Short mmCIF file of C-alpha atoms and ligand atoms in Angstrom, two decimals:
data_model
loop_
_atom_site.label_atom_id
_atom_site.label_comp_id
_atom_site.label_asym_id
_atom_site.label_seq_id
_atom_site.Cartn_x
_atom_site.Cartn_y
_atom_site.Cartn_z
CA MET G 617 24.90 16.85 16.49
CA LEU G 618 27.14 13.85 16.89
CA HIS G 619 27.40 13.36 20.65
CA THR G 620 30.92 12.85 21.92
CA MET G 621 32.92 13.12 25.10
CA ARG G 622 36.51 13.89 25.71
CA TRP G 623 38.69 11.05 26.87
CA PHE G 624 42.25 11.69 28.01
CA GLY G 625 43.41 8.18 27.12
CA PRO G 626 44.01 4.94 28.99
CA HIS G 627 44.89 6.79 32.23
CA ASP G 628 41.59 8.65 32.32
CA LEU G 629 39.50 7.53 35.30
CA VAL G 630 36.41 8.09 33.20
CA SER G 631 36.23 4.96 31.09
CA LEU G 632 35.18 4.35 27.53
CA MET G 633 32.23 2.38 28.93
CA ASP G 634 31.20 5.46 30.93
CA ILE G 635 31.29 7.48 27.72
CA ARG G 636 29.28 4.82 25.90
CA GLN G 637 26.70 4.74 28.70
CA ALA G 638 26.40 8.51 28.56
CA GLY G 639 24.94 7.94 25.10
CA CYS G 640 27.92 9.01 23.01
CA GLN G 641 28.87 7.69 19.60
CA GLY G 642 32.17 9.49 19.46
CA VAL G 643 35.30 9.98 21.49
CA VAL G 644 37.42 13.10 21.44
CA THR G 645 41.00 12.33 22.32
CA ALA G 646 44.65 13.03 21.61
CA LEU G 647 47.99 11.28 21.87
CA HIS G 648 49.00 13.31 24.91
CA GLN G 649 52.01 11.06 25.46
CA ILE G 650 53.73 12.35 22.30
CA PRO G 651 55.76 15.51 22.95
CA VAL G 652 54.43 18.66 21.27
CA GLY G 653 55.87 19.00 17.78
CA GLU G 654 56.73 15.35 17.17
CA VAL G 655 55.07 13.35 14.42
CA TRP G 656 52.06 11.19 15.27
CA SER G 657 52.88 7.91 13.53
CA GLN G 658 50.23 5.74 11.93
CA GLU G 659 51.09 2.99 14.42
CA ALA G 660 50.48 5.24 17.41
CA ILE G 661 47.19 6.44 15.90
CA GLN G 662 46.10 2.87 15.15
CA GLU G 663 46.94 1.78 18.67
CA ARG G 664 44.54 4.41 20.07
CA ILE G 665 41.83 3.48 17.55
CA ASP G 666 42.11 -0.15 18.62
CA ILE G 667 41.73 0.74 22.28
CA ILE G 668 38.64 2.81 21.55
CA GLU G 669 37.02 0.23 19.29
CA GLN G 670 37.88 -2.94 21.17
CA ALA G 671 34.44 -3.35 22.79
CA ASN G 672 32.52 -2.38 19.66
CA LEU G 673 31.45 -5.91 18.78
CA LEU G 674 29.74 -6.41 22.11
CA TYR G 675 28.34 -2.98 22.79
CA SER G 676 27.15 0.10 20.93
CA PRO G 677 29.98 1.32 18.72
CA LEU G 678 32.31 4.14 19.68
CA HIS G 679 34.72 5.80 17.28
CA TRP G 680 37.52 8.32 17.52
CA SER G 681 35.67 11.27 16.01
CA VAL G 682 37.86 14.25 16.78
CA VAL G 683 41.47 14.91 17.65
CA GLU G 684 41.69 17.45 20.43
CA SER G 685 44.31 18.67 20.09
CA LEU G 686 47.09 18.24 17.63
CA PRO G 687 49.14 20.88 19.44
CA VAL G 688 51.06 23.61 17.65
CA HIS G 689 54.69 23.94 18.71
CA GLU G 690 55.74 27.23 20.31
CA ALA G 691 58.34 27.74 17.55
CA ILE G 692 55.47 28.14 15.08
CA LYS G 693 53.72 30.66 17.31
CA LYS G 694 56.98 32.61 17.65
CA ALA G 695 58.03 32.25 13.99
CA LEU G 696 61.44 30.84 14.91
CA PRO G 697 63.52 29.37 12.07
CA GLU G 698 62.73 25.84 13.34
CA ARG G 699 59.08 26.46 12.60
CA GLU G 700 59.49 25.01 9.09
CA GLN G 701 60.43 21.63 10.53
CA TYR G 702 57.54 21.70 12.99
CA ILE G 703 55.11 22.66 10.24
CA GLU G 704 56.41 19.77 8.18
CA ASN G 705 55.87 17.44 11.15
CA TYR G 706 52.36 18.80 11.53
CA ARG G 707 51.64 18.08 7.88
CA ILE G 708 52.92 14.50 8.27
CA SER G 709 50.74 13.97 11.34
CA LEU G 710 47.73 15.24 9.39
CA SER G 711 48.47 12.82 6.55
CA ASN G 712 48.81 9.96 9.03
CA LEU G 713 45.50 10.85 10.69
CA ALA G 714 43.78 11.04 7.31
CA ALA G 715 45.23 7.65 6.35
CA LYS G 716 43.59 6.23 9.46
CA GLY G 717 40.24 7.88 8.71
CA ILE G 718 40.29 10.61 11.35
CA LYS G 719 39.02 13.76 9.76
CA THR G 720 38.44 16.43 12.41
CA VAL G 721 41.45 18.04 14.07
CA CYS G 722 41.24 20.72 16.75
CA TYR G 723 44.15 22.99 17.69
CA ASN G 724 44.70 26.29 19.44
CA PHE G 725 47.11 29.18 19.10
CA MET G 726 47.36 30.51 22.65
CA PRO G 727 50.98 31.39 23.50
CA VAL G 728 52.55 29.47 26.41
CA LEU G 729 49.37 28.81 28.39
CA ASP G 730 46.31 26.92 27.27
CA TRP G 731 43.07 27.56 29.15
CA SER G 732 43.25 29.25 32.55
CA ARG G 733 41.23 29.48 35.75
CA THR G 734 41.98 30.68 39.27
CA LYS G 735 39.85 28.18 41.22
CA LEU G 736 39.05 24.56 40.45
CA ASP G 737 36.58 23.74 43.23
CA PHE G 738 34.33 26.75 43.65
CA GLU G 739 31.34 25.60 45.63
CA MET G 740 27.97 26.22 44.01
CA PRO G 741 24.80 26.78 46.07
CA ASP G 742 23.83 23.13 45.53
CA GLY G 743 27.19 21.81 46.81
CA ALA G 744 28.58 20.87 43.39
CA LYS G 745 32.02 22.23 42.46
CA ALA G 746 32.75 24.46 39.49
CA LEU G 747 35.72 26.12 37.80
CA ARG G 748 35.98 29.85 38.32
CA PHE G 749 38.06 32.78 37.12
CA VAL G 750 38.60 35.87 39.25
CA TRP G 751 40.56 38.67 37.61
CA THR G 752 41.80 40.01 40.96
CA ASP G 753 43.12 36.56 41.90
CA PHE G 754 44.86 36.32 38.57
CA ALA G 755 46.40 39.71 39.37
CA ILE G 756 47.64 38.32 42.72
CA PHE G 757 49.46 35.55 40.91
CA ASP G 758 50.90 37.92 38.33
CA LEU G 759 51.89 40.81 40.66
CA PHE G 760 52.91 39.06 43.87
CA ILE G 761 53.70 35.43 43.13
CA LEU G 762 55.24 35.57 39.67
CA LYS G 763 56.24 39.25 40.13
CA ARG G 764 56.26 39.84 36.37
CA PRO G 765 58.10 43.12 35.76
CA ASN G 766 55.46 44.67 33.47
CA ALA G 767 52.49 43.30 35.36
CA PRO G 768 51.36 46.57 36.96
CA MET G 769 50.64 47.99 33.48
CA ASP G 770 47.88 45.43 32.99
CA TYR G 771 45.79 46.11 36.09
CA SER G 772 43.89 49.19 37.22
CA LYS G 773 45.00 50.88 40.44
CA ALA G 774 41.86 49.59 42.15
CA VAL G 775 42.59 45.99 41.15
CA GLN G 776 46.21 46.31 42.24
CA GLU G 777 45.15 47.55 45.65
CA ALA G 778 42.48 44.90 46.12
CA ALA G 779 44.97 42.24 45.03
CA LYS G 780 47.57 43.49 47.51
CA LEU G 781 45.13 43.50 50.39
CA LYS G 782 43.88 40.02 49.59
CA PHE G 783 47.39 38.64 49.05
CA GLU G 784 48.50 39.91 52.46
CA GLY G 785 45.66 37.98 54.09
CA MET G 786 46.30 34.72 52.25
CA THR G 787 47.80 31.68 53.95
CA ASN G 788 50.78 29.94 52.35
CA ALA G 789 48.51 27.07 51.39
CA GLU G 790 46.15 29.44 49.60
CA LYS G 791 49.05 31.03 47.74
CA ALA G 792 50.38 27.63 46.72
CA GLU G 793 46.94 26.58 45.52
CA LEU G 794 46.61 29.66 43.34
CA GLN G 795 50.11 29.19 41.94
CA ASN G 796 49.40 25.56 41.11
CA THR G 797 46.08 26.35 39.54
CA VAL G 798 47.66 28.81 37.12
CA LEU G 799 50.90 26.97 36.41
CA LEU G 800 50.33 23.28 36.59
CA GLY G 801 48.16 23.21 33.57
CA LEU G 802 44.57 22.12 33.34
CA PRO G 803 43.69 18.85 31.65
CA GLY G 804 44.29 19.10 27.94
CA SER G 805 47.07 21.66 28.32
CA GLU G 806 50.15 19.90 27.15
CA GLU G 807 52.53 21.43 29.65
CA ALA G 808 52.91 22.13 33.35
CA PHE G 809 55.19 25.03 34.30
CA HIS G 810 57.48 25.90 37.16
CA LEU G 811 57.70 29.35 38.64
CA GLU G 812 61.51 29.47 38.19
CA ASN G 813 61.52 29.28 34.40
CA PHE G 814 58.05 30.59 33.66
CA GLN G 815 59.10 34.24 33.32
CA SER G 816 61.68 33.34 30.68
CA LEU G 817 58.95 31.69 28.58
CA LEU G 818 56.92 34.87 28.80
CA ASP G 819 59.95 37.00 27.93
CA GLN G 820 60.29 35.21 24.62
CA TYR G 821 57.06 36.90 23.58
CA GLN G 822 58.22 40.38 24.51
CA GLU G 823 58.77 41.41 20.89
CA ILE G 824 55.71 39.54 19.64
CA GLY G 825 52.61 41.66 19.83
CA ALA G 826 49.12 40.74 18.67
CA ASP G 827 49.89 41.69 15.06
CA SER G 828 52.91 39.39 14.80
CA LEU G 829 51.13 36.54 16.52
CA ARG G 830 48.26 36.92 14.08
CA GLU G 831 50.70 36.91 11.18
CA ASN G 832 52.29 33.73 12.53
CA LEU G 833 48.89 32.09 12.87
CA HIS G 834 47.99 33.04 9.31
CA TYR G 835 51.32 31.75 8.03
CA PHE G 836 50.74 28.44 9.81
CA ILE G 837 47.23 28.00 8.49
CA GLN G 838 48.34 28.84 4.96
CA GLN G 839 50.90 26.05 5.19
CA VAL G 840 48.55 23.41 6.52
CA ALA G 841 44.96 24.16 5.48
CA PRO G 842 45.33 23.49 1.71
CA LEU G 843 46.90 20.12 2.51
CA ALA G 844 44.13 19.36 5.02
CA GLN G 845 41.60 20.23 2.34
CA GLU G 846 43.19 17.71 -0.02
CA LEU G 847 43.29 15.07 2.70
CA GLY G 848 39.63 15.63 3.60
CA ILE G 849 40.57 16.81 7.08
CA ASN G 850 38.74 19.65 8.77
CA LEU G 851 40.99 21.73 10.97
CA CYS G 852 39.23 23.68 13.68
CA ILE G 853 40.83 26.30 15.86
CA HIS G 854 39.79 26.49 19.49
CA PRO G 855 39.21 30.06 20.70
CA ASP G 856 41.21 31.61 23.50
CA ASP G 857 40.00 30.72 26.97
CA PRO G 858 39.41 33.16 28.54
CA PRO G 859 39.11 35.37 25.45
CA PHE G 860 41.52 38.18 26.34
CA PRO G 861 45.29 38.62 26.86
CA LEU G 862 46.85 37.25 30.04
CA LEU G 863 50.31 37.82 31.56
CA GLY G 864 51.21 40.26 28.80
CA LEU G 865 50.82 37.53 26.18
CA PRO G 866 48.85 38.40 23.08
CA ARG G 867 45.74 36.38 22.21
CA VAL G 868 44.28 36.60 18.72
CA VAL G 869 41.35 34.15 18.62
CA SER G 870 38.95 35.85 21.00
CA THR G 871 36.40 37.76 18.93
CA GLU G 872 34.26 37.53 15.83
CA SER G 873 36.66 39.74 13.90
CA ASP G 874 39.62 37.57 14.96
CA LEU G 875 37.80 34.58 13.51
CA ALA G 876 36.91 36.49 10.35
CA SER G 877 40.52 37.42 9.64
CA LEU G 878 41.66 33.85 10.18
CA MET G 879 38.93 32.51 7.89
CA GLU G 880 40.04 34.94 5.18
CA ALA G 881 43.73 34.10 5.60
CA SER G 882 43.16 30.73 3.93
CA PRO G 883 39.78 30.61 2.24
CA VAL G 884 39.40 26.84 2.14
CA ARG G 885 36.69 25.06 4.09
CA ALA G 886 39.31 22.95 5.90
CA ASN G 887 40.37 26.14 7.69
CA GLY G 888 37.63 25.95 10.28
CA ILE G 889 36.50 26.65 13.82
CA THR G 890 35.82 24.79 17.05
CA PHE G 891 32.81 26.72 18.19
CA CYS G 892 33.33 26.84 21.96
CA THR G 893 30.45 28.67 23.62
CA GLY G 894 32.18 28.64 27.00
CA SER G 895 35.26 30.44 25.71
CA LEU G 896 33.68 32.95 23.32
CA GLY G 897 30.70 33.49 25.62
CA VAL G 898 32.74 35.13 28.37
CA ARG G 899 32.76 38.32 26.27
CA PRO G 900 29.40 40.06 26.12
CA ASP G 901 30.37 41.51 22.71
CA ASN G 902 30.47 38.02 21.15
CA ASN G 903 26.99 37.36 19.83
CA LEU G 904 27.09 33.58 19.66
CA PRO G 905 24.10 32.75 17.42
CA SER G 906 25.17 35.37 14.90
CA ILE G 907 28.78 34.07 14.92
CA ILE G 908 27.40 30.60 14.12
CA ARG G 909 25.37 31.98 11.21
CA ARG G 910 28.29 33.98 9.87
CA PHE G 911 30.85 31.16 9.84
CA ALA G 912 28.33 28.32 9.53
CA ASP G 913 30.06 26.09 7.00
CA ARG G 914 33.44 26.51 8.70
CA ILE G 915 32.23 25.14 12.04
CA HIS G 916 33.53 21.58 12.27
CA PHE G 917 33.39 20.90 16.00
CA ILE G 918 31.32 22.26 18.86
CA HIS G 919 31.93 22.63 22.60
CA LEU G 920 28.75 23.44 24.50
CA ARG G 921 29.17 24.97 27.92
CA THR G 922 28.20 28.18 29.59
CA THR G 923 29.78 30.62 31.97
CA LYS G 924 28.07 33.07 34.28
CA ARG G 925 29.57 36.51 34.71
CA GLU G 926 29.19 37.27 38.40
CA GLN G 927 30.68 40.69 37.89
CA GLU G 928 31.91 42.61 34.84
CA ASP G 929 34.69 44.77 36.19
CA PRO G 930 36.89 43.43 37.61
CA LEU G 931 35.71 40.29 35.86
CA ILE G 932 34.56 37.21 37.75
CA PHE G 933 32.96 34.26 36.04
CA HIS G 934 32.24 30.67 36.91
CA GLU G 935 31.16 27.73 34.83
CA ALA G 936 27.42 27.42 35.26
CA PRO G 937 25.16 24.41 34.61
CA HIS G 938 24.95 23.98 30.85
CA LEU G 939 21.54 25.59 30.32
CA VAL G 940 21.77 28.27 33.00
CA GLY G 941 24.58 30.82 32.39
CA ASP G 942 25.08 33.72 29.99
CA VAL G 943 25.13 31.59 26.84
CA PRO G 944 21.75 31.63 25.05
CA MET G 945 21.83 27.86 24.64
CA PHE G 946 18.42 27.56 22.98
CA GLU G 947 19.36 30.04 20.22
CA VAL G 948 22.81 28.45 19.86
CA ILE G 949 21.45 24.93 19.41
CA LYS G 950 18.77 26.24 17.07
CA ALA G 951 21.39 27.93 14.87
CA ILE G 952 23.48 24.73 14.83
CA HIS G 953 20.42 22.67 13.95
CA GLU G 954 19.63 25.00 11.04
CA GLU G 955 23.17 24.56 9.73
CA GLU G 956 22.91 20.78 10.00
CA VAL G 957 19.66 20.82 8.05
CA LYS G 958 21.39 22.92 5.37
CA ARG G 959 24.12 20.31 5.20
CA GLY G 960 21.53 17.65 4.47
CA GLY G 961 21.32 16.25 7.98
CA GLU G 962 25.05 16.03 8.70
CA GLN G 963 25.81 15.70 12.39
CA ILE G 964 28.53 18.06 13.56
CA PRO G 965 30.56 16.52 16.41
CA MET G 966 29.79 18.15 19.73
CA ARG G 967 31.01 17.50 23.20
CA PRO G 968 29.43 18.79 26.40
CA ASP G 969 32.35 20.85 27.58
CA HIS G 970 33.28 20.56 31.24
CA GLY G 971 30.75 19.92 33.97
CA HIS G 972 30.40 20.32 37.69
CA GLN G 973 31.98 17.85 40.05
CA MET G 974 28.87 16.43 41.67
CA LEU G 975 27.20 13.43 43.34
CA ASP G 976 29.52 10.47 43.59
CA ASP G 977 32.29 12.31 41.75
CA LEU G 978 32.71 14.61 44.77
CA HIS G 979 34.42 11.67 46.47
CA LYS G 980 36.72 10.90 43.58
CA LYS G 981 39.89 12.42 42.24
CA THR G 982 38.77 13.75 38.87
CA TYR G 983 40.28 15.92 36.17
CA PRO G 984 39.03 19.47 36.86
CA GLY G 985 36.06 20.08 34.59
CA TYR G 986 36.12 16.54 33.24
CA SER G 987 34.38 14.41 35.84
CA ALA G 988 31.81 12.03 34.35
CA ILE G 989 28.54 12.90 36.03
CA GLY G 990 28.60 16.66 35.50
CA ARG G 991 29.31 16.19 31.81
CA LEU G 992 26.61 13.54 31.60
CA ARG G 993 24.14 16.02 33.11
CA GLY G 994 25.21 18.64 30.54
CA LEU G 995 24.94 16.22 27.66
CA ALA G 996 21.52 14.98 28.77
CA GLU G 997 20.16 18.50 29.03
CA ILE G 998 21.62 19.54 25.70
CA ARG G 999 20.39 16.39 23.99
CA GLY G 1000 16.87 16.99 25.26
CA MET G 1001 16.89 20.56 24.04
CA GLU G 1002 18.29 19.53 20.69
CA LEU G 1003 15.59 16.91 20.22
CA ALA G 1004 12.84 19.37 21.09
CA ILE G 1005 14.24 21.95 18.65
CA ALA G 1006 14.47 19.36 15.89
CA ARG G 1007 10.86 18.32 16.47
CA MET G 1008 9.59 21.88 16.51
CA THR G 1009 11.23 22.94 13.26
C1 DNO E 378 39.50 22.96 27.91
C2 DNO E 378 39.77 22.82 26.53
C3 DNO E 378 41.14 23.19 26.02
C4 DNO E 378 41.17 22.84 24.57
C5 DNO E 378 42.41 23.21 23.85
C6 DNO E 378 42.19 22.99 22.38
O1 DNO E 378 38.69 22.29 28.44
O2 DNO E 378 38.70 23.25 25.79
O3 DNO E 378 42.10 22.45 26.67
O4 DNO E 378 41.07 21.47 24.46
O5 DNO E 378 42.71 24.51 24.07
O6 DNO E 378 43.36 23.07 21.70
#
């Protein structure tokens, strides 16, 4: 695998030197300063390349390996008439990226929200802090903070009662923390939301069920993947995180069959997948090694991370150390290695996804999930396992 780390740009407290010293050759980044839907100009792309490469003469070289993400405008997800313009912009951005030599582009198709958690500093037994998702806490936000009119339909009676009881015992600070965790957007999400207008964003999806959203995704990919193929760009969709509907919004990139229908919708290799073990692995019915084997040549980017289901129903999971949770990391890395051998030794870009806030980082203000040391630990463990697998086979 080509070892990379995500970098949120010049404001990221984790520096390019940190990423270099973690042993990476690649950087995963995006032009987060450009509003969703606007064209990424060649100048803006070049400016970022220059920042990344400026120390390359003195130190080991780093390159911009992957765009994560070139975000898809909501008008495309909702099939509004303006979608044609936004698709055109997307195509121009892809051409500009290709002209600058950047060939791997990640995106997602989650309506309104990107990835979601209910707690950002869940304390692990060793004192490190992890991200966590508790279905009942999500229900508290939905039922009693947002007060979404159709919310009760989405939770069992037992969950509703447990949520009510817990909500009544929460302090205002705890309520505010939960609200911020859900609405303010985690790093990488392009938007932060406010409670006052959030419901109206959800309402716009009222008529759009899973089938329409899937149709809109297929339409989008049919408009962009053939061009990407010509440009030599590999597009790779990031799965839903977590991989099930939230807040009444449909999600259509959660399972193996979701991926299969997307792959068929535009049968070019440029229509590919970001294989994110942490997202797909939350569902026990996603068999990760077999998904890798099935879509092997469409996997263009890999996120390695694992979650641990503390409880199935109502669901609770936290992000576990990279080799410890529910993801069979050995089998996953083995399957990836086999695919790389088939490709003649090509290295697929991979980033250690998230990490615990630990050691010195506990005293710093870090992006949730994206502190340096926890990701470095994950990368080191993964790299060791990868090396051992390569030597054994
Ligand atoms: C979380 C991430 C997501 C992801 C986007 C991809 O850590 O994996 O923010 O980058 O959903 O479009």
